[in-house]
C-alpha positions as a Python dict, from the first residue, in 0.01 Angstrom:
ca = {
    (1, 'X'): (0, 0, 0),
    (2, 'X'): (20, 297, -234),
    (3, 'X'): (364, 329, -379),
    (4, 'X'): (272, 543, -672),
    (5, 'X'): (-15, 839, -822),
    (6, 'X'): (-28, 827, -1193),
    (7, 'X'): (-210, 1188, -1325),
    (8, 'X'): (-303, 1319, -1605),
    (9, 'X'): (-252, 1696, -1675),
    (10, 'X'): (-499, 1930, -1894),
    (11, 'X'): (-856, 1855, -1714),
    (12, 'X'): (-738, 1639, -1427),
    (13, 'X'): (-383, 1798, -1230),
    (14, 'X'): (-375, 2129, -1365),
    (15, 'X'): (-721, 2388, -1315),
    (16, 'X'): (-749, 2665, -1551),
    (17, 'X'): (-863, 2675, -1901),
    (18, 'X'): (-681, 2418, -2097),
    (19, 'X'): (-747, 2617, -2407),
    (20, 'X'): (-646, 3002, -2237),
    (21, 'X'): (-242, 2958, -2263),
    (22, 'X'): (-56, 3042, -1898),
    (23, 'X'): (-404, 3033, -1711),
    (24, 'X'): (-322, 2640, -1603),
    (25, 'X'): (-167, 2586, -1255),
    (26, 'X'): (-133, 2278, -1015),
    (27, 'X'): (-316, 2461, -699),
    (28, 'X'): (-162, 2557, -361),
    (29, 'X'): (-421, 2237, -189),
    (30, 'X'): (-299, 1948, -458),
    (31, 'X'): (70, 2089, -467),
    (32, 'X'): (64, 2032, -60),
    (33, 'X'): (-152, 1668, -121),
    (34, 'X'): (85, 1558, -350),
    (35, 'X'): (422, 1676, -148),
    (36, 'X'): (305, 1521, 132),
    (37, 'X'): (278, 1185, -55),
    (38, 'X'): (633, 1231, -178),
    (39, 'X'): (730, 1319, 139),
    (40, 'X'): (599, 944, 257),
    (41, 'X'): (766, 758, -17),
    (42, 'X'): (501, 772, -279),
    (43, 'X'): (627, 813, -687),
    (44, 'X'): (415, 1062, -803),
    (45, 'X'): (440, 1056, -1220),
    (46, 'X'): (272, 1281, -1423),
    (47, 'X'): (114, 1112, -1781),
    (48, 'X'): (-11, 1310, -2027),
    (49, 'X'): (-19, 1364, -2408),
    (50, 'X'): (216, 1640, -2432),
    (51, 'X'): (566, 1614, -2472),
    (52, 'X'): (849, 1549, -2167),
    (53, 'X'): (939, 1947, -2232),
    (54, 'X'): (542, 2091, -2209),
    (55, 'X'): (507, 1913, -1904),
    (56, 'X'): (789, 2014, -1747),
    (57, 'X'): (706, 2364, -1849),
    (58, 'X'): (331, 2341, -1744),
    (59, 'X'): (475, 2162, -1413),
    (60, 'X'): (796, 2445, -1390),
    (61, 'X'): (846, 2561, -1014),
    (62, 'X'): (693, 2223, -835),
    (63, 'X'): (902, 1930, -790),
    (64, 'X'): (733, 1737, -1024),
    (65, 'X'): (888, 1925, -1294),
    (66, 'X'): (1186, 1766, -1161),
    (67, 'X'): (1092, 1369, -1121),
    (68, 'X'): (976, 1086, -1358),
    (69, 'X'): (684, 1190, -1637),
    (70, 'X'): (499, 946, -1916),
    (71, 'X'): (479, 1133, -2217),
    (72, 'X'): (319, 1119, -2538),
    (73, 'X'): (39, 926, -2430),
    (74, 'X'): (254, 660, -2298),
    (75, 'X'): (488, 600, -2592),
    (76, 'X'): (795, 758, -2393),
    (77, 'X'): (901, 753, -1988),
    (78, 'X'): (1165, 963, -1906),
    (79, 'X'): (1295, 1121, -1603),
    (80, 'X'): (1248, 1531, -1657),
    (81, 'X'): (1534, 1598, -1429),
    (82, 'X'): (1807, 1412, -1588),
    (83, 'X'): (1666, 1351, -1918),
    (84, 'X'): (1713, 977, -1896),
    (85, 'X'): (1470, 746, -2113),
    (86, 'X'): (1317, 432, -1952),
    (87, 'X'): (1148, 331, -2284),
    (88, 'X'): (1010, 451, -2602),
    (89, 'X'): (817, 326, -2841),
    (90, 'X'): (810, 447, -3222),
    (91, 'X'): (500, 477, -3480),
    (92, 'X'): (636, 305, -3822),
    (93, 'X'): (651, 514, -4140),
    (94, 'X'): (404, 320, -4373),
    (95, 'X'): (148, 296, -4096),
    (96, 'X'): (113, 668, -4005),
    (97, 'X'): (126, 707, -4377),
    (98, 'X'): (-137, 457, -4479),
    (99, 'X'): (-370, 591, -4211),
    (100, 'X'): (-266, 983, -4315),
    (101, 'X'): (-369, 898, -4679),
    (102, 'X'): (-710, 714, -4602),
    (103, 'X'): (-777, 985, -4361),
    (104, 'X'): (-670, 1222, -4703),
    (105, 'X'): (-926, 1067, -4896),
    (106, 'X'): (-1244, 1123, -4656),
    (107, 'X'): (-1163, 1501, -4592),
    (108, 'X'): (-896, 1625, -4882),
    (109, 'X'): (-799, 1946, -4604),
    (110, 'X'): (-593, 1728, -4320),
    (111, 'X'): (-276, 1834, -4217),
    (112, 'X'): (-56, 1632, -4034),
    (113, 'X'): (264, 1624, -3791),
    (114, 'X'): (488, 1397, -3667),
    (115, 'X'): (704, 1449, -3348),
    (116, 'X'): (1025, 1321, -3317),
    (117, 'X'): (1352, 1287, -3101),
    (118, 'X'): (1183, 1192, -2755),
    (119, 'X'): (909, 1473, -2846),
    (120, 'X'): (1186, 1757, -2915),
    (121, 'X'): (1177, 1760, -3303),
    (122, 'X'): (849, 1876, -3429),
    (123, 'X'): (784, 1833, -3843),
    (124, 'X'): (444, 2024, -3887),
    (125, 'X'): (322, 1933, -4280),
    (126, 'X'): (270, 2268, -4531),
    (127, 'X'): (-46, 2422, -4427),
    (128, 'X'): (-60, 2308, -4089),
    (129, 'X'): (118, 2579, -3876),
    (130, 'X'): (-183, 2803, -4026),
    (131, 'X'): (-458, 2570, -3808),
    (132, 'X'): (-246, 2596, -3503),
    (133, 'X'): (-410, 2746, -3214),
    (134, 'X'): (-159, 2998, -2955),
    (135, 'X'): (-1, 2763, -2723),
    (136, 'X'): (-92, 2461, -2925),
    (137, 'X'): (185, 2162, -2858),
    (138, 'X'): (378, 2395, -2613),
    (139, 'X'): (570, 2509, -2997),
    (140, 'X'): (728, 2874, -3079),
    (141, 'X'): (477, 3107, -3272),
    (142, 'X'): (748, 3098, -3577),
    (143, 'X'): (749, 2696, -3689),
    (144, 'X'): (910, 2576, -4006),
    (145, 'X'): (717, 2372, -4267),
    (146, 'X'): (804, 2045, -4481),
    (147, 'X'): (643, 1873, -4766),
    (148, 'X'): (427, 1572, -4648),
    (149, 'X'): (723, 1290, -4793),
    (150, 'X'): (935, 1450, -4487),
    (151, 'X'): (653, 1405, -4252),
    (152, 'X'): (563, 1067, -4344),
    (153, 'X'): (950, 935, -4365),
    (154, 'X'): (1068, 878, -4048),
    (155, 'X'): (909, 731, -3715),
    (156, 'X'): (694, 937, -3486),
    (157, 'X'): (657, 937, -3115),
    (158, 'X'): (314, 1040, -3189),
    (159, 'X'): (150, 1156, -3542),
    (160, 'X'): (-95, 1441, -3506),
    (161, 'X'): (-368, 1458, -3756),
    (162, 'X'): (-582, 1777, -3798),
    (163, 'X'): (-824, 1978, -3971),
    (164, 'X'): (-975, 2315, -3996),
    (165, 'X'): (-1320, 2243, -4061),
    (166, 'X'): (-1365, 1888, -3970),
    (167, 'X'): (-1432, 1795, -3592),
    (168, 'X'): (-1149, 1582, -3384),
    (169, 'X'): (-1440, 1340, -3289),
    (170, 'X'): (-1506, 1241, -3665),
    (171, 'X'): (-1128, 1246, -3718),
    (172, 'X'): (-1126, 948, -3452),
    (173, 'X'): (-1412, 826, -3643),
    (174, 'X'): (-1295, 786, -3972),
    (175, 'X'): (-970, 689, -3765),
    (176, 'X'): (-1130, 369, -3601),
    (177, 'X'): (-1319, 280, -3871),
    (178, 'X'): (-1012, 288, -4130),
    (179, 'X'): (-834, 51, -3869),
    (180, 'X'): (-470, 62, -3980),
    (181, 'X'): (-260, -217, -3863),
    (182, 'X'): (7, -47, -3618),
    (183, 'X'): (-189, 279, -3550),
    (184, 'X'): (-377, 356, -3222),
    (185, 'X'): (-572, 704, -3285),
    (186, 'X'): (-724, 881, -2959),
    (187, 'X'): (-804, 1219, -2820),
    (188, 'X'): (-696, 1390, -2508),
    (189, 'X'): (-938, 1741, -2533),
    (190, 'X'): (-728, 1885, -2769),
    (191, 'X'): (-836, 1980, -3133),
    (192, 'X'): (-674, 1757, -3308),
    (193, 'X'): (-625, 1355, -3363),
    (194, 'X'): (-343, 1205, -3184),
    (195, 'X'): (-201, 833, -3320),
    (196, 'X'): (36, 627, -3149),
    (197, 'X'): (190, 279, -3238),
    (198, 'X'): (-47, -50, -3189),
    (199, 'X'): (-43, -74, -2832),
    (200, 'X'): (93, 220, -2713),
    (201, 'X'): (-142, 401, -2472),
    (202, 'X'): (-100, 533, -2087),
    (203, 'X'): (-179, 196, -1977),
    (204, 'X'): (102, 57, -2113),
    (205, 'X'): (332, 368, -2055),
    (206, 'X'): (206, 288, -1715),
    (207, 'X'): (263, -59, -1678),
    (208, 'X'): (654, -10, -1876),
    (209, 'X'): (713, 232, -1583),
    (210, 'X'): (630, 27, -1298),
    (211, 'X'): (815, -265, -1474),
    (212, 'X'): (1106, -50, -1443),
    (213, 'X'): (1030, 45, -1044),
    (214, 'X'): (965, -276, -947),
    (215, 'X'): (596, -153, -861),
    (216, 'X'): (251, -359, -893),
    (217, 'X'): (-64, -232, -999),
    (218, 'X'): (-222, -283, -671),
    (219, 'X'): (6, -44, -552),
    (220, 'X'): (-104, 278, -847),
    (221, 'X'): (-343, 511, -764),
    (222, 'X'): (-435, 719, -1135),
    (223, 'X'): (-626, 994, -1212),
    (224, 'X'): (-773, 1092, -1518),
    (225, 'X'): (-1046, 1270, -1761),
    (226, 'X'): (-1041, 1161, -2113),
    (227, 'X'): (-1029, 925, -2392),
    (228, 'X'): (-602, 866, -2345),
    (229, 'X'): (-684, 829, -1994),
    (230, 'X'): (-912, 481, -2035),
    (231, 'X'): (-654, 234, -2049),
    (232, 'X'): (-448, 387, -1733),
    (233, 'X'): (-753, 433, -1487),
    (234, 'X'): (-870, 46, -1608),
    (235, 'X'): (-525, -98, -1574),
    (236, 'X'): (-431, 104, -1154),
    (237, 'X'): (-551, -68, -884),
    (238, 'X'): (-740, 211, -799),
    (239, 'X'): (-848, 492, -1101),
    (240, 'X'): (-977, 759, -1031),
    (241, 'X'): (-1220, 970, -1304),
    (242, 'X'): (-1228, 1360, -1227),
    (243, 'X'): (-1561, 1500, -1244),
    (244, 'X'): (-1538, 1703, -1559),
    (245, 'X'): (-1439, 1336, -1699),
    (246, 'X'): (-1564, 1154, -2055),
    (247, 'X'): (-1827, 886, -1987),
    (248, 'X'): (-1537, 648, -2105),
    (249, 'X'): (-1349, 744, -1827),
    (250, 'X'): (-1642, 777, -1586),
    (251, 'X'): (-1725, 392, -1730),
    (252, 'X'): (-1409, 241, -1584),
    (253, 'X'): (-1332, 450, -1271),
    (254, 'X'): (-1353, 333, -958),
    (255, 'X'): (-1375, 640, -834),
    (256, 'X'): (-1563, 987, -890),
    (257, 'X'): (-1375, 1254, -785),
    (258, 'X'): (-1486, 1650, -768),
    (259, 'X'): (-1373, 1863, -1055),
    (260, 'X'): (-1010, 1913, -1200),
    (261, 'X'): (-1118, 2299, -1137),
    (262, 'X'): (-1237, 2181, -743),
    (263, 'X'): (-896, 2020, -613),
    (264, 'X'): (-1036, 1704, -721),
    (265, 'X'): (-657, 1518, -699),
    (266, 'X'): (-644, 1643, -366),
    (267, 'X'): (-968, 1486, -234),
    (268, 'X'): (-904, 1190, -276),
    (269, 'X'): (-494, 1196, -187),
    (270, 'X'): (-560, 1392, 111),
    (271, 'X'): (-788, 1088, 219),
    (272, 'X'): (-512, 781, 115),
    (273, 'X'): (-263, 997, 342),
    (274, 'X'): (-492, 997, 614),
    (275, 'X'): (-602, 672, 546),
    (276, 'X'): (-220, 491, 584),
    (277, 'X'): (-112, 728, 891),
    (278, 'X'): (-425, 569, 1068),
    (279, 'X'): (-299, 232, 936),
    (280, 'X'): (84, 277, 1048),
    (281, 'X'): (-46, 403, 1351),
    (282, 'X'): (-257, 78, 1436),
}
């Protein structure tokens, strides 16, 4: 019985042009899909890499701007209403630094950030405000910058690696292939390299969540499209890869879906609904 949708944001919930600021929406056909499934009882969670404030903001004026969210790639759950935190989980200083510096040594021009305080406290390194794209982490225009021993110091609810001329996919390269103990670097679609603590990853966001609600994976229906999407579509009972997906998501889907663009959500939530009133019916 489906108790709970898991979704993804940039390229799976939301159509539009990830990278063209205030052109993303949730449409009128997977705002109704996904009301109705509240209506019935169904958690519906948003997961994504941004922070609990960007997707409340990308989310403002729907009621999921409103209910429980997984943030950060899964390192935080809170509850975007009331601001309560089910769990967080905290990168360690001398891993994001030992990664940072190897990372340093293959391409001398990364810049790095770490985000702090349940996503609120951003600490951009000298230099890397300059790379920043409009729109890029949901921050101000105007951001302050620190010398790297502040950025390294203190924990991060995700470290953000990035540079101007190198590509995010060799970032992840160098990344996996430098294998720091504690780190787990991904991409989400966005220009830049995103680390998390060992472990921490939607999946596990996901599966801390349901912990909390008492929920079982048989019972999660996720949707996703990239690389920080993997673990959650693998570990739902059902996951669900949008057709603009990754091959790695594609790989462990077990379903295709149409486009994040083509109401893609709603296909397939528009056919569970229909799909349990013919069951309650019986």
């Amino acid at each position: 019985m489906l108790r709970l949708i898991a979704t993804d944001l940039d390229g799976t919930l939301l159509s539009g042009d990830p990278a063209a600021p205030g052109s993303t929406r949730v449409s009128a056909r997977t705002l109704a899909a996904l009301e109705a499934a509240r209506d019935a009882g169904v958690t519906v969670v948003p997961a994504s890499g941004r922070q609990a404030f960007s997707i409340a903001d990308a989310l403002s004026g729907t009621f999921l701007s409103e209910g429980l969210a997984i943030a950060a790639n899964g390192a935080i759950g809170v509850h975007l209403g009331t601001g309560r935190t089910y769990f967080e989980n905290l990168l360690a200083p001398d891993a994001q630094a030992a990664l940072f510096h190897g990372l340093q040594a293959r391409f001398p021009g990364v810049r790095c950030v770490s985000v702090r305080d349940g996503g609120t406290t951003f600490v951009p390194q000298r230099g890397y405000v300059g790379m920043m794209d409009p729109g890029d982490h949901g921050r101000p225009d105007v951001l302050p910058e620190f010398d790297l021993d502040a950025v390294l110091s203190a924990p991060s609810l995700k470290f953000v690696v990035r540079h101007p001329e190198v590509g995010v996919d060799d970032l992840l390269a160098a990344a996996l292939e430098l294998a720091v103990p504690g780190c787990l670097p991904t991409t989400s679609g966005a220009p830049f390299l995103e680390v998390s603590a060992a472990g921490v990853d939607k999946g596990a966001g996901l599966t801390e969540l349901c912990g909390v609600l008492g929920i079982e994976r048989a019972d999660v229906v996720a949707f996703g499209d990239n690389r920080n999407d993997v673990t959650m579509l693998a570990w739902a009972g059902h996951g669900v890869a949008m057709g603009n997906a990754l091959p790695e998501a594609l790989a462990v889907a077990d379903e295709v879906t149409a486009r994040h663009d083509a109401d893609g959500v709603a296909v397939v939530v528009e056919r569970v609904e229909s799909d349990l009133a013919a069951l309650l019916e019986g």
